[in-house]
CSV table of C-alpha atoms and ligand atoms in Angstrom, one decimal:
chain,number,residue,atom,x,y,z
A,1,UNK,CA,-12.9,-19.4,-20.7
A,2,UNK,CA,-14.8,-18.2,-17.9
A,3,UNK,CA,-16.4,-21.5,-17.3
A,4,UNK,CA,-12.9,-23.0,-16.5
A,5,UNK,CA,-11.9,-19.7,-14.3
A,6,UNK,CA,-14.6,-20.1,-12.3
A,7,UNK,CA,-14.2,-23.7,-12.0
A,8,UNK,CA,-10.4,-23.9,-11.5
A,9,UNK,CA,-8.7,-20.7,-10.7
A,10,UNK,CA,-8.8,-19.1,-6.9
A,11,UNK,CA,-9.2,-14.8,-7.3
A,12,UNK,CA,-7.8,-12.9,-4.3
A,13,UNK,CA,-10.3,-13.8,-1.1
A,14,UNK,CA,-13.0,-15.6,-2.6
A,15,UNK,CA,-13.7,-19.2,-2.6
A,16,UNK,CA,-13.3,-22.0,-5.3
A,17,UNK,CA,-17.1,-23.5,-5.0
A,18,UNK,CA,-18.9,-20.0,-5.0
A,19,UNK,CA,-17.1,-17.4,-6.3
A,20,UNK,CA,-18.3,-14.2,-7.3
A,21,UNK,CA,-18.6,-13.2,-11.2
A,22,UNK,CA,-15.4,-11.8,-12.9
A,23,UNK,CA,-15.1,-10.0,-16.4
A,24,UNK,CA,-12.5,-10.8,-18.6
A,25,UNK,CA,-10.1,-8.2,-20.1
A,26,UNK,CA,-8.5,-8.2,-23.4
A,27,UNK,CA,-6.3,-5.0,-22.9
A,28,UNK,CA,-5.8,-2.4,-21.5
A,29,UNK,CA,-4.2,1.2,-22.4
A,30,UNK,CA,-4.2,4.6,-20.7
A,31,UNK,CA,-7.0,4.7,-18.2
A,32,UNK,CA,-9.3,2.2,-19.8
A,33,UNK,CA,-9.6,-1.5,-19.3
A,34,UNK,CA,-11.7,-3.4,-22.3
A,35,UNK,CA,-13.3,-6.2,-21.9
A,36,UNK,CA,-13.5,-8.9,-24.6
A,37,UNK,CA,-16.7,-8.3,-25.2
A,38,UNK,CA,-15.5,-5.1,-26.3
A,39,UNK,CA,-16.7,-2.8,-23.6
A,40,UNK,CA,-14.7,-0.1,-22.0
A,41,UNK,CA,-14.2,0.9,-18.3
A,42,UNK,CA,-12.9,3.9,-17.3
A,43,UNK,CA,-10.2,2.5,-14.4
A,44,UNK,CA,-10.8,4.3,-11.0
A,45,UNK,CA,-8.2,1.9,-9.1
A,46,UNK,CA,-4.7,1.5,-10.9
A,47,UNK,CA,-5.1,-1.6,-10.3
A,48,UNK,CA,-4.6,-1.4,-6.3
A,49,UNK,CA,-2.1,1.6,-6.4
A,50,UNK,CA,0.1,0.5,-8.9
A,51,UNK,CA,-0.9,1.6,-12.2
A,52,UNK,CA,0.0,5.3,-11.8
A,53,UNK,CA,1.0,6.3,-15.2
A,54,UNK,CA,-1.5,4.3,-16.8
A,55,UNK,CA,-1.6,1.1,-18.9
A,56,UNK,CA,0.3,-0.1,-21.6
A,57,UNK,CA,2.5,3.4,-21.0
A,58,UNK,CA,5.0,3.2,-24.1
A,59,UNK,CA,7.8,4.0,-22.2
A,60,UNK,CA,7.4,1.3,-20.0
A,61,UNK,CA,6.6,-1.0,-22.4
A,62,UNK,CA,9.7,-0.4,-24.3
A,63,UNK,CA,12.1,-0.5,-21.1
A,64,UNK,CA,10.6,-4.1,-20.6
A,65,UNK,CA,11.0,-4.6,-24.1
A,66,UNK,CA,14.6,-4.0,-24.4
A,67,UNK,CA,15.3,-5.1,-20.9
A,68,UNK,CA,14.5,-8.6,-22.2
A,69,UNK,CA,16.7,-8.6,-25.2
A,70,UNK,CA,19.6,-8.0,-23.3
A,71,UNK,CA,18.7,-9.9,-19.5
A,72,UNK,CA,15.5,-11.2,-18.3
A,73,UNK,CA,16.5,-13.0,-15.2
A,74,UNK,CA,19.9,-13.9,-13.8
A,75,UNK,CA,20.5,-14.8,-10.1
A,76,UNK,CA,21.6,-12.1,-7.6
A,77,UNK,CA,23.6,-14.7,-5.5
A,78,UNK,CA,26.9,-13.7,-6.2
A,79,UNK,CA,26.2,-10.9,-9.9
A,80,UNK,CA,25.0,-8.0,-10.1
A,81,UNK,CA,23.8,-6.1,-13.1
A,82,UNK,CA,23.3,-2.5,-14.4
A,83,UNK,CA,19.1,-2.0,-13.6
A,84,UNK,CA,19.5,-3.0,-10.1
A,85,UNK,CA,22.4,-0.5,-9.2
A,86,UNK,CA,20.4,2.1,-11.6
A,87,UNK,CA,17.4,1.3,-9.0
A,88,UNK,CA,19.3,1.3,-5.9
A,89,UNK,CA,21.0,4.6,-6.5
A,90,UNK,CA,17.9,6.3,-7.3
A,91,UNK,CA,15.9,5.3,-4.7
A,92,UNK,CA,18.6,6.3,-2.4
A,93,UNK,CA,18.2,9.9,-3.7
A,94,UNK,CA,14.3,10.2,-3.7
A,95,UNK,CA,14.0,8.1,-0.2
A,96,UNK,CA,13.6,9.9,2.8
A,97,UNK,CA,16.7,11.6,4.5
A,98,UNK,CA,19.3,8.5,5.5
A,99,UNK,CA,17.9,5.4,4.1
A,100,UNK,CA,20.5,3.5,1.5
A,101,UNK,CA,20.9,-0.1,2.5
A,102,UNK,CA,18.5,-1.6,-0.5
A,103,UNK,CA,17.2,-4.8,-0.4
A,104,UNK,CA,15.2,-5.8,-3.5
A,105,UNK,CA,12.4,-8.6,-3.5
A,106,UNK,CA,9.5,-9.6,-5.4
A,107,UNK,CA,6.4,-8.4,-3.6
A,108,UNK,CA,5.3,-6.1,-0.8
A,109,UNK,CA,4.2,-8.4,1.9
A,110,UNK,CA,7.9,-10.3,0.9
A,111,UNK,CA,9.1,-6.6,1.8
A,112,UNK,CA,7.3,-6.1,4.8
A,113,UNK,CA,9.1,-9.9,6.4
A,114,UNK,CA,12.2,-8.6,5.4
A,115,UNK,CA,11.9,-5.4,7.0
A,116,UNK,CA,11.0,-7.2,9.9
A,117,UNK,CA,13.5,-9.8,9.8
A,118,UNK,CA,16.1,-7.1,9.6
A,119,UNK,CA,14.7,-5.7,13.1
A,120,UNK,CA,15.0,-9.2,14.6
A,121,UNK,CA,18.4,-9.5,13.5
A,122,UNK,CA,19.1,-5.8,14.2
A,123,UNK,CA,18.6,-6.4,18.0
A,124,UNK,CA,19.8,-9.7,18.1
A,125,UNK,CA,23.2,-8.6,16.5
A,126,UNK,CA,23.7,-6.1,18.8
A,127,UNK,CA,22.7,-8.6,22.0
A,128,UNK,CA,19.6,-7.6,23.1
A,129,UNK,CA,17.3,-10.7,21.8
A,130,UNK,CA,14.7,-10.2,24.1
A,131,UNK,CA,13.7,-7.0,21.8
A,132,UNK,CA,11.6,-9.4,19.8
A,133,UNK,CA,7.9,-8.1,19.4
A,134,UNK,CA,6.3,-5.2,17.5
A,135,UNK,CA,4.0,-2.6,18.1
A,136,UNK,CA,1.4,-1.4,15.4
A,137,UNK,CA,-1.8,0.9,15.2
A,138,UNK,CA,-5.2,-1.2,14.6
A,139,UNK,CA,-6.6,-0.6,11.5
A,140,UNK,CA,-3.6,-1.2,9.8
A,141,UNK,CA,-2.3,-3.3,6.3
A,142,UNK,CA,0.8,-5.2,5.9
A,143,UNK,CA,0.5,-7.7,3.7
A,144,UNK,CA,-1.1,-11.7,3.4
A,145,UNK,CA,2.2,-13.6,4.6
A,146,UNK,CA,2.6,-14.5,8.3
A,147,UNK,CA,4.4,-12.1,9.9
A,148,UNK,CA,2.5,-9.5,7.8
A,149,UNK,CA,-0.5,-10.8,8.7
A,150,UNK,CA,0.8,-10.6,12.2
A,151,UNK,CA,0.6,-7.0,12.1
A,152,UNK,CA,-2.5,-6.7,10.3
A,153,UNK,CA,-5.8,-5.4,11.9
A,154,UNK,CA,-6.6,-8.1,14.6
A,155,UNK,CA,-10.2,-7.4,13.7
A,156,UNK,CA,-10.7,-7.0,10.5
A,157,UNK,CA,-7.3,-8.6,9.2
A,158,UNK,CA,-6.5,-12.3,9.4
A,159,UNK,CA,-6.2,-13.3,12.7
A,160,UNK,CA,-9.6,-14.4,13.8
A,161,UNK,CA,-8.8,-16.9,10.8
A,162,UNK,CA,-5.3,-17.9,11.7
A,163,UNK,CA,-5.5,-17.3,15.6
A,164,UNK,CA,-3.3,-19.5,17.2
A,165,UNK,CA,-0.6,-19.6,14.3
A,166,UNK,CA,-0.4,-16.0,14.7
A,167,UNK,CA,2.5,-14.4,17.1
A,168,UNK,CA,0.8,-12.0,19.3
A,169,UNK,CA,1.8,-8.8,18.9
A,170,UNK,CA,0.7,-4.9,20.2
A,171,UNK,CA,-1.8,-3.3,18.6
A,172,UNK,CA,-2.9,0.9,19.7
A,173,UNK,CA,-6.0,2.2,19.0
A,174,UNK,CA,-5.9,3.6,15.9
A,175,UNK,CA,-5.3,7.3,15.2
A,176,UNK,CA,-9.3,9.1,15.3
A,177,UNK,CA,-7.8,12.7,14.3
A,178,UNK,CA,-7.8,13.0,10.8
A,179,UNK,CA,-5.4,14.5,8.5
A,180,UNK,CA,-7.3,18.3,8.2
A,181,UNK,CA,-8.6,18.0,11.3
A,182,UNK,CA,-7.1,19.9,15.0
A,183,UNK,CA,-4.6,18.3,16.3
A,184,UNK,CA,-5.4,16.3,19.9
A,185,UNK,CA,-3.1,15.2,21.8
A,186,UNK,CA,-5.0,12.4,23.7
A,187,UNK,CA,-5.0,10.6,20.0
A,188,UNK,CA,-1.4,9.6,20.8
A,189,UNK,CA,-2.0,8.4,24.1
A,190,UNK,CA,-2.5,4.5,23.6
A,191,UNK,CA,0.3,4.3,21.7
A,192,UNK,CA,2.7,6.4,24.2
A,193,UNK,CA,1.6,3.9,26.7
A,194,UNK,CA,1.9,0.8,24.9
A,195,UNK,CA,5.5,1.8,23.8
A,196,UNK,CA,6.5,2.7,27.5
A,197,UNK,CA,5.3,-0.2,29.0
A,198,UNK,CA,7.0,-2.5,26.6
A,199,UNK,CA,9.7,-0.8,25.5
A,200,UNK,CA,12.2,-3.3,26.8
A,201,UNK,CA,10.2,-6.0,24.6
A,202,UNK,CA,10.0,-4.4,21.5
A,203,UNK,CA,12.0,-4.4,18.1
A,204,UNK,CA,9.8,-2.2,16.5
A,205,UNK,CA,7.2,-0.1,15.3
A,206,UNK,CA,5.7,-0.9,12.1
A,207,UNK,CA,2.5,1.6,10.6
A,208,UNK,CA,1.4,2.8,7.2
A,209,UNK,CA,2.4,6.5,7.6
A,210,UNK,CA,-0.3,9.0,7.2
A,211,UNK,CA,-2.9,6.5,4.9
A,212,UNK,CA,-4.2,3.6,6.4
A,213,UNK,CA,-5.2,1.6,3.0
A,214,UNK,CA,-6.8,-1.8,3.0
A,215,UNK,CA,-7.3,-1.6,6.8
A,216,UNK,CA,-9.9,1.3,6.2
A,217,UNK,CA,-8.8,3.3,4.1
A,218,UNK,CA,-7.9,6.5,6.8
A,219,UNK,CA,-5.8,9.6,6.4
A,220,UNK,CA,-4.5,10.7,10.1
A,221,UNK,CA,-2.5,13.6,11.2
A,222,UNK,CA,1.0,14.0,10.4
A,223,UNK,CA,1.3,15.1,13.9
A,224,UNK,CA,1.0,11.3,15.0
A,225,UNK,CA,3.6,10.1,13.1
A,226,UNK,CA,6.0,13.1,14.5
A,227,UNK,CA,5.3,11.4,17.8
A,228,UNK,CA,5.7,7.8,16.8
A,229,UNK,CA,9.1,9.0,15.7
A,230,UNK,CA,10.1,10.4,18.5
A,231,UNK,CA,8.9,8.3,20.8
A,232,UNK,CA,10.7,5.6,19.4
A,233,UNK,CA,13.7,7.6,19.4
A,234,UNK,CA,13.3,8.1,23.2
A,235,UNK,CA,12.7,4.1,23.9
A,236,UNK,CA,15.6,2.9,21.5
A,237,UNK,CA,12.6,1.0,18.7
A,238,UNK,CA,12.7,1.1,15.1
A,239,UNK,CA,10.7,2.3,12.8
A,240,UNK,CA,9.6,0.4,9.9
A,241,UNK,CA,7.4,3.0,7.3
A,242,UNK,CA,5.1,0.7,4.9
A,243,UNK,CA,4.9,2.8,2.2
A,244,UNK,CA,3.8,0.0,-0.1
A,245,UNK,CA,0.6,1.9,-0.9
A,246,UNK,CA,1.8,5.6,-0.6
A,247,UNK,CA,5.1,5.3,-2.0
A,248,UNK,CA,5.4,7.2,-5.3
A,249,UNK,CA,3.5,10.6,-4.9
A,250,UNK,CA,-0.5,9.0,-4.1
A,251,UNK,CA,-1.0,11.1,-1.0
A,252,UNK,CA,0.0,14.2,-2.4
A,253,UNK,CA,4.1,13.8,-1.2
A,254,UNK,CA,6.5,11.2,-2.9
A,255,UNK,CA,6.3,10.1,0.0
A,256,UNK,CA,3.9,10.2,2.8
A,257,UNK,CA,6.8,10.2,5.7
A,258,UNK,CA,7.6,13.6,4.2
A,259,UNK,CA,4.1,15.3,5.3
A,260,UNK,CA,5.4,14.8,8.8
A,261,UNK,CA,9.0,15.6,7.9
A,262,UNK,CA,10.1,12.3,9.7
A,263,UNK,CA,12.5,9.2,8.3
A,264,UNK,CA,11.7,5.7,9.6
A,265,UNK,CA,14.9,3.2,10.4
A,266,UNK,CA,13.5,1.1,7.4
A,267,UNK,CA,10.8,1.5,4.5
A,268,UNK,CA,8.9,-0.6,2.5
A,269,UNK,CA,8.2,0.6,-1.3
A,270,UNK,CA,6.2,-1.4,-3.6
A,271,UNK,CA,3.2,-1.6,-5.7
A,272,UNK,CA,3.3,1.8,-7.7
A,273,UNK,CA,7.2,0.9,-8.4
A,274,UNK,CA,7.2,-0.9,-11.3
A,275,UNK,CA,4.6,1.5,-12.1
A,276,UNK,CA,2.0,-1.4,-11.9
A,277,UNK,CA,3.6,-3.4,-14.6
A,278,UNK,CA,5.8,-6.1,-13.0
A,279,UNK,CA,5.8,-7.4,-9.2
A,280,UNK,CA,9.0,-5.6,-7.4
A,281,UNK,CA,9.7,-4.2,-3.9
A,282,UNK,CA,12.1,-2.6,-1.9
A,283,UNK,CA,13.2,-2.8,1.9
A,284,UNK,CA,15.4,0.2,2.5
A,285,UNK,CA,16.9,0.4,5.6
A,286,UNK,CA,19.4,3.0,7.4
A,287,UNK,CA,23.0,2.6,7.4
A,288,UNK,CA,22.4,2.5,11.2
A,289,UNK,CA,20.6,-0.5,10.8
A,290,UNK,CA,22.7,-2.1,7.9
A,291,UNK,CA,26.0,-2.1,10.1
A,292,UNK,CA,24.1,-3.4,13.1
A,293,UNK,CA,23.1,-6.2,11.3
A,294,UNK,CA,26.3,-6.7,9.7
A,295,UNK,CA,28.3,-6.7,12.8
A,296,UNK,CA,26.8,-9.3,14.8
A,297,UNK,CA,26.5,-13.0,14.6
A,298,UNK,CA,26.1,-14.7,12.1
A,299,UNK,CA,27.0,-11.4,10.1
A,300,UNK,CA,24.8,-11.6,7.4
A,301,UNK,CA,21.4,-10.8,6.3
A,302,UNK,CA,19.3,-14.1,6.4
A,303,UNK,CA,17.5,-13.6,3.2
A,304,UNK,CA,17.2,-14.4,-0.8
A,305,UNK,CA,14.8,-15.0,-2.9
A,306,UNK,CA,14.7,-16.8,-6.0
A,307,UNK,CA,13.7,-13.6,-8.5
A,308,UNK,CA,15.5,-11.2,-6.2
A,309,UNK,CA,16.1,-8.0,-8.3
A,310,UNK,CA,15.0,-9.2,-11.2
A,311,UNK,CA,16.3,-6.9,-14.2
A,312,UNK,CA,12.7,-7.0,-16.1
A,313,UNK,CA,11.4,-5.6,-12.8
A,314,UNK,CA,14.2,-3.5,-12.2
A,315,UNK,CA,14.7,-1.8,-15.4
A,316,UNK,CA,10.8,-1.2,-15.8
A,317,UNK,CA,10.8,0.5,-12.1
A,318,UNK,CA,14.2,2.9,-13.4
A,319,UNK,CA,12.0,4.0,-16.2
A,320,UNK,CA,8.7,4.3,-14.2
A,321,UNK,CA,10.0,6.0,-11.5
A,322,UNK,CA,11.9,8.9,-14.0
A,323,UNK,CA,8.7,9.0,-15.5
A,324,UNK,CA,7.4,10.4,-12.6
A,325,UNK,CA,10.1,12.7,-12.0
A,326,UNK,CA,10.2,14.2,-15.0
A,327,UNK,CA,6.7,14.6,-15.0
A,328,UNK,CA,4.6,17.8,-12.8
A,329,UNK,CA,2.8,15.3,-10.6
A,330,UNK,CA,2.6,17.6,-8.0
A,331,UNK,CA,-0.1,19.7,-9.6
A,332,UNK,CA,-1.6,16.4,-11.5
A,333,UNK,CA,-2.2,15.1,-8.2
A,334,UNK,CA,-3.3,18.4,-6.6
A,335,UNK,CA,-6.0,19.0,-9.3
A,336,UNK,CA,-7.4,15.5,-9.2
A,337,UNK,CA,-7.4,16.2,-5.2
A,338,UNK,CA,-9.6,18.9,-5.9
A,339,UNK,CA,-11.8,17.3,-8.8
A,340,UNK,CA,-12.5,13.7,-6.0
A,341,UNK,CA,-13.0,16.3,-3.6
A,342,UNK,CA,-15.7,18.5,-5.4
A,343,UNK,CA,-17.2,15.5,-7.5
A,344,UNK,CA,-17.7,13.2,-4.3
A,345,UNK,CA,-19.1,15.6,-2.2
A,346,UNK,CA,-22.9,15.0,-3.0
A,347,UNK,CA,-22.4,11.6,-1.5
A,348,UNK,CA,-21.5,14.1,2.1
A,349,UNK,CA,-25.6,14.9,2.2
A,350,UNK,CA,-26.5,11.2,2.0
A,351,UNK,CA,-27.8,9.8,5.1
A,352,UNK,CA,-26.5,6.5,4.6
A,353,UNK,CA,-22.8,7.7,4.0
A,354,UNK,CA,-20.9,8.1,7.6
A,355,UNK,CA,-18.0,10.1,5.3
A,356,UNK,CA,-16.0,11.6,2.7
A,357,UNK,CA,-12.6,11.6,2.7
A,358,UNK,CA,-9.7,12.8,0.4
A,359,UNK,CA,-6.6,13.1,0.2
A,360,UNK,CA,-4.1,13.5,-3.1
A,361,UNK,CA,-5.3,11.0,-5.5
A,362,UNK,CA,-7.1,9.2,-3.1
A,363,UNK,CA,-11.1,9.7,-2.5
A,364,UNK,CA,-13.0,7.5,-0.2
A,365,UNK,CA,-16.7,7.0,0.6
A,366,UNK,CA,-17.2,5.6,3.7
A,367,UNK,CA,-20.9,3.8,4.1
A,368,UNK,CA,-22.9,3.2,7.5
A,369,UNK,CA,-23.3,-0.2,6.0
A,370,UNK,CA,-20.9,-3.3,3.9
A,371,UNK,CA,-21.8,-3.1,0.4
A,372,UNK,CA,-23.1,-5.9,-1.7
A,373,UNK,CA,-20.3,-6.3,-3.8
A,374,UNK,CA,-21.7,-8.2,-6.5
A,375,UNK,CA,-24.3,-5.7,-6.8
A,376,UNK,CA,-22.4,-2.7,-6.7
A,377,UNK,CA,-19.5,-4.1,-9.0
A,378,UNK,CA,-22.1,-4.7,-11.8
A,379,UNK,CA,-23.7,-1.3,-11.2
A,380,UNK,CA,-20.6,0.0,-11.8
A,381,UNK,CA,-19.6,-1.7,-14.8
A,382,UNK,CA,-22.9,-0.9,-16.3
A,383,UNK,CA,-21.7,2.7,-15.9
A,384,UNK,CA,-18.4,2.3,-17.9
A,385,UNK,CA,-16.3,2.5,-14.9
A,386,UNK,CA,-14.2,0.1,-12.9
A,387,UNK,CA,-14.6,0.5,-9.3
A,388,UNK,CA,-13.8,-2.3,-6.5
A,389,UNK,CA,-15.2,-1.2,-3.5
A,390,UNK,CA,-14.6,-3.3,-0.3
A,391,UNK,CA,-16.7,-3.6,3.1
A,392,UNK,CA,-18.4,-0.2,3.8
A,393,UNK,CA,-16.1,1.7,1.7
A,394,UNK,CA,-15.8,2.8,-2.2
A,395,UNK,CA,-13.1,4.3,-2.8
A,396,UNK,CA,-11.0,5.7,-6.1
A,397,UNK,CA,-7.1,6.1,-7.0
A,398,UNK,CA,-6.9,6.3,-10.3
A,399,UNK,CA,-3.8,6.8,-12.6
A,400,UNK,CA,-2.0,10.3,-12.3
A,401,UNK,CA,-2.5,10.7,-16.0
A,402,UNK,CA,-6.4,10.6,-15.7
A,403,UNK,CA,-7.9,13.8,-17.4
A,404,UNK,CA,-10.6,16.0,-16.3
A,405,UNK,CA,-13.8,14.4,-18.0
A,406,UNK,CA,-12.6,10.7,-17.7
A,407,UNK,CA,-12.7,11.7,-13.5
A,408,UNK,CA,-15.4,13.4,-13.8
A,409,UNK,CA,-17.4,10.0,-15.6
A,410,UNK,CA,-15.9,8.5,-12.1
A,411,UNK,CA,-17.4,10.5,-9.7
A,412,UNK,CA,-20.2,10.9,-11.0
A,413,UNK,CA,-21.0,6.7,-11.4
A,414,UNK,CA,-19.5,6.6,-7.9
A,415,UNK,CA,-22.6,9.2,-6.5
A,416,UNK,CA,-25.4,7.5,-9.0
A,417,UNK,CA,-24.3,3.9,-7.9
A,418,UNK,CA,-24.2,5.0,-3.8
A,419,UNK,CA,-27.5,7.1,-3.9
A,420,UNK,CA,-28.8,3.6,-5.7
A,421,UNK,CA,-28.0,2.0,-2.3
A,422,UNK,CA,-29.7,3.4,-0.3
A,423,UNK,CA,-33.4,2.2,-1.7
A,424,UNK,CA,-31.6,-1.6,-0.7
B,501,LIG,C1,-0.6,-4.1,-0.7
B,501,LIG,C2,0.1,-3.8,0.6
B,501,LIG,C3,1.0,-4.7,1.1
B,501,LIG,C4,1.3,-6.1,0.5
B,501,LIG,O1,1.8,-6.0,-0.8
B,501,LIG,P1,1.6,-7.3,-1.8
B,501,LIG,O2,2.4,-6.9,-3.0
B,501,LIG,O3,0.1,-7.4,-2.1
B,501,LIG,O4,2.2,-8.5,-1.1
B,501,LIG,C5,1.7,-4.4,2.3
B,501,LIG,N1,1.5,-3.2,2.9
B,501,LIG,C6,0.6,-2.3,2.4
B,501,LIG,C7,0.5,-1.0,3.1
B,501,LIG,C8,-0.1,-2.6,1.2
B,501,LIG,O5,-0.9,-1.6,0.7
């Protein structure tokens, strides 16, 4: 089996002729991920946000389970069925302030064109085409499809790769002041500028509020994303939230808009959604924004995918997201804030560490140097844990349901494994 993976089968940004080892799972339940050769790993990732109540939860398997005696998949061209409108209508309620136009597709970077196709068609509905670009902060994560990538980090994202197929867009420095740190009010100042200067060009805004993820992995001040919103305000822009990574309680707030009190024009929800068992997302926009589109030419929203709204997907995200409701993850995600924060914090004394950030369930060690990943991923696994860390940074989010010792095991491997670097 592996032999024909590694001969045949691409894994996210690696190549075909070289790639790097990759262990095969046989299941997975509550935190832990087993291999087939029977070992165990204690999962520090949710599998890239998503997995936050854990695998194989039984009451997500059983939504899915029924779900598919009754509808798997019917098209959303012209029906509609009971687990969309169930989704729609709660999302509505636990969304920021004003956002209820709900447009449902099948992954987050799909999400993130929509939201963006919706500001093109926002402005050229009401007859001002020439608002046509966007304006993002560097360091930022939107997604591997064009436009996306577009907005990406022009650094570290895609676009040395793809230069030249690439629109050009505006990138501001990206925020420095962190999210505990003093407020400063020079951090806003290259994006002020950029938005006043091009104003007159510009559609929209599009950031991760408050946690930059795969760009860096960077918690900034909630005081910047005030601004953001109010500058836009002033200059007539939207603003489109990605909360593809932070939707769903992982910085501490269902939503990470809500540490700044603000509402964007249009979010983006995804990953944790389904809680990490199907691919769904969501593009919610204003009503502001629904009637603009709506009353210009040609009138309608120029999008539709094949598996939009898909009722598996749907119904699994109705359960997953009640599940979190009904659950106190408020205080599960404040105590495992406080057990990254106190069991990373040896790595704070290491001279090859630049820092150690948390926030909610998310704990980050940032390296002076990039890792050896093929290394460090064995290191881990020797340890019983599964950690993927990327560039100079490890970093853990694991499932709100992780207990005390299991987090513990975590931090622990993830201080071991880093003080083991620094002999390399
Ligand atoms: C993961 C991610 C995306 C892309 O979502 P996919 O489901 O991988 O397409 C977009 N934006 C943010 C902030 C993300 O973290």
């Amino acid at each position: 089996m592996l032999d024909f993976d590694r001969r045949y089968i691409w894994h996210p940004y690696t190549s075909i002729n070289n790639p790097l080892p990759v262990y095969p799972v046989e299941s997975a339940a509550g935190v832990r991920i087993r291999l087939m050769d029977g070992r165990e790993l204690i999962d520090g990732m949710a599998s890239w946000w998503s997995v936050i109540h854990g695998y194989s939860h039984p009451v997500l398997t059983r939504a899915l389970q029924d779900q598919a005696g009754r509808l798997s998949h019917v098209m959303f061209g012209g029906l509609t069925h009971q687990p969309a409108v169930e989704l729609a209508r709660l999302l509505v309620d636990v969304l920021p302030d004003g956002l209820n136009r709900v447009f449902l597709s099948d992954s987050g970077s799909v999400a993130v064109e929509v939201a963006m196709k919706m500001a093109l068609q926002y402005w050229q509905a009401l007859g001002r085409p020439a608002k046509n670009r966007f304006l993002t902060l560097r360091s930022g994560y939107h997604g591997d499809t064009f436009h996306a990538m577009s907005v990406c980090d022009p650094v570290t994202g895609m676009h040395h790769v793809f230069a030249g197929n690439l629109p050009l867009y505006l990138f501001a420095d990206r925020p420095e002041v962190g999210f505990h740190d003093q407020w400063d009010e020079a951090d806003i100042a290259s994006f002020a500028g950029l938005i006043e200067g091009h104003h007159r060009e510009l559609g929209a805004v599009i950031l991760e509020p408050i946690v930059q993820g795969a760009g860096g992995m960077r918690f900034y001040h909630p005081e910047y994303l005030r601004r953001v919103r109010s500058l836009c305000d002033r200059y007539d822009v939207l603003l489109i939230a990605d909360e593809i990574a932070t939707g769903f309680g992982r910085s501490g707030r269902l939503f990470a808009c809500e540490h700044a009190g603000i509402s964007p024009d249009i979010i983006c929800v995804g990953k944790a959604l389904t809680g990490g068992t199907m691919t769904l997302a969501a593009t919610v926009a204003t009503e502001k924004v629904g009637d603009g589109i709506s009353g210009g030419d040609p009138g309608v929203f120029m999008h539709g995918p094949t598996f939009m709204a898909n009722p598996l997907a749907c119904s699994v995200a109705v359960a997953s997201v009640n599940l979190l409701l009904a659950s106190d993850w408020q205080a599960r995600i404040a105590t495992i804030e406080g057990q990254l924060e106190a069991g990373l914090s040896p790595c704070r004394e290491m001279a090859h560490v630049r820092e150690v950030r948390v926030l909610g369930a998310i704990g980050v060690v940032e390296l002076r140097n990039p890792v050896n990943m093929e290394r460090i991923q064995a290191a881990f696994v020797k340890r019983g844990v599964w950690v993927r860390p990327f560039g100079r940074l490890v970093y853990l989010m694991p499932p709100y349901c992780m207990e005390g010792a299991d987090l513990a095991t975590l931090t622990s491997a993830v201080v071991a494994v880093i003080d083991g670097e620094k002999e390399v």
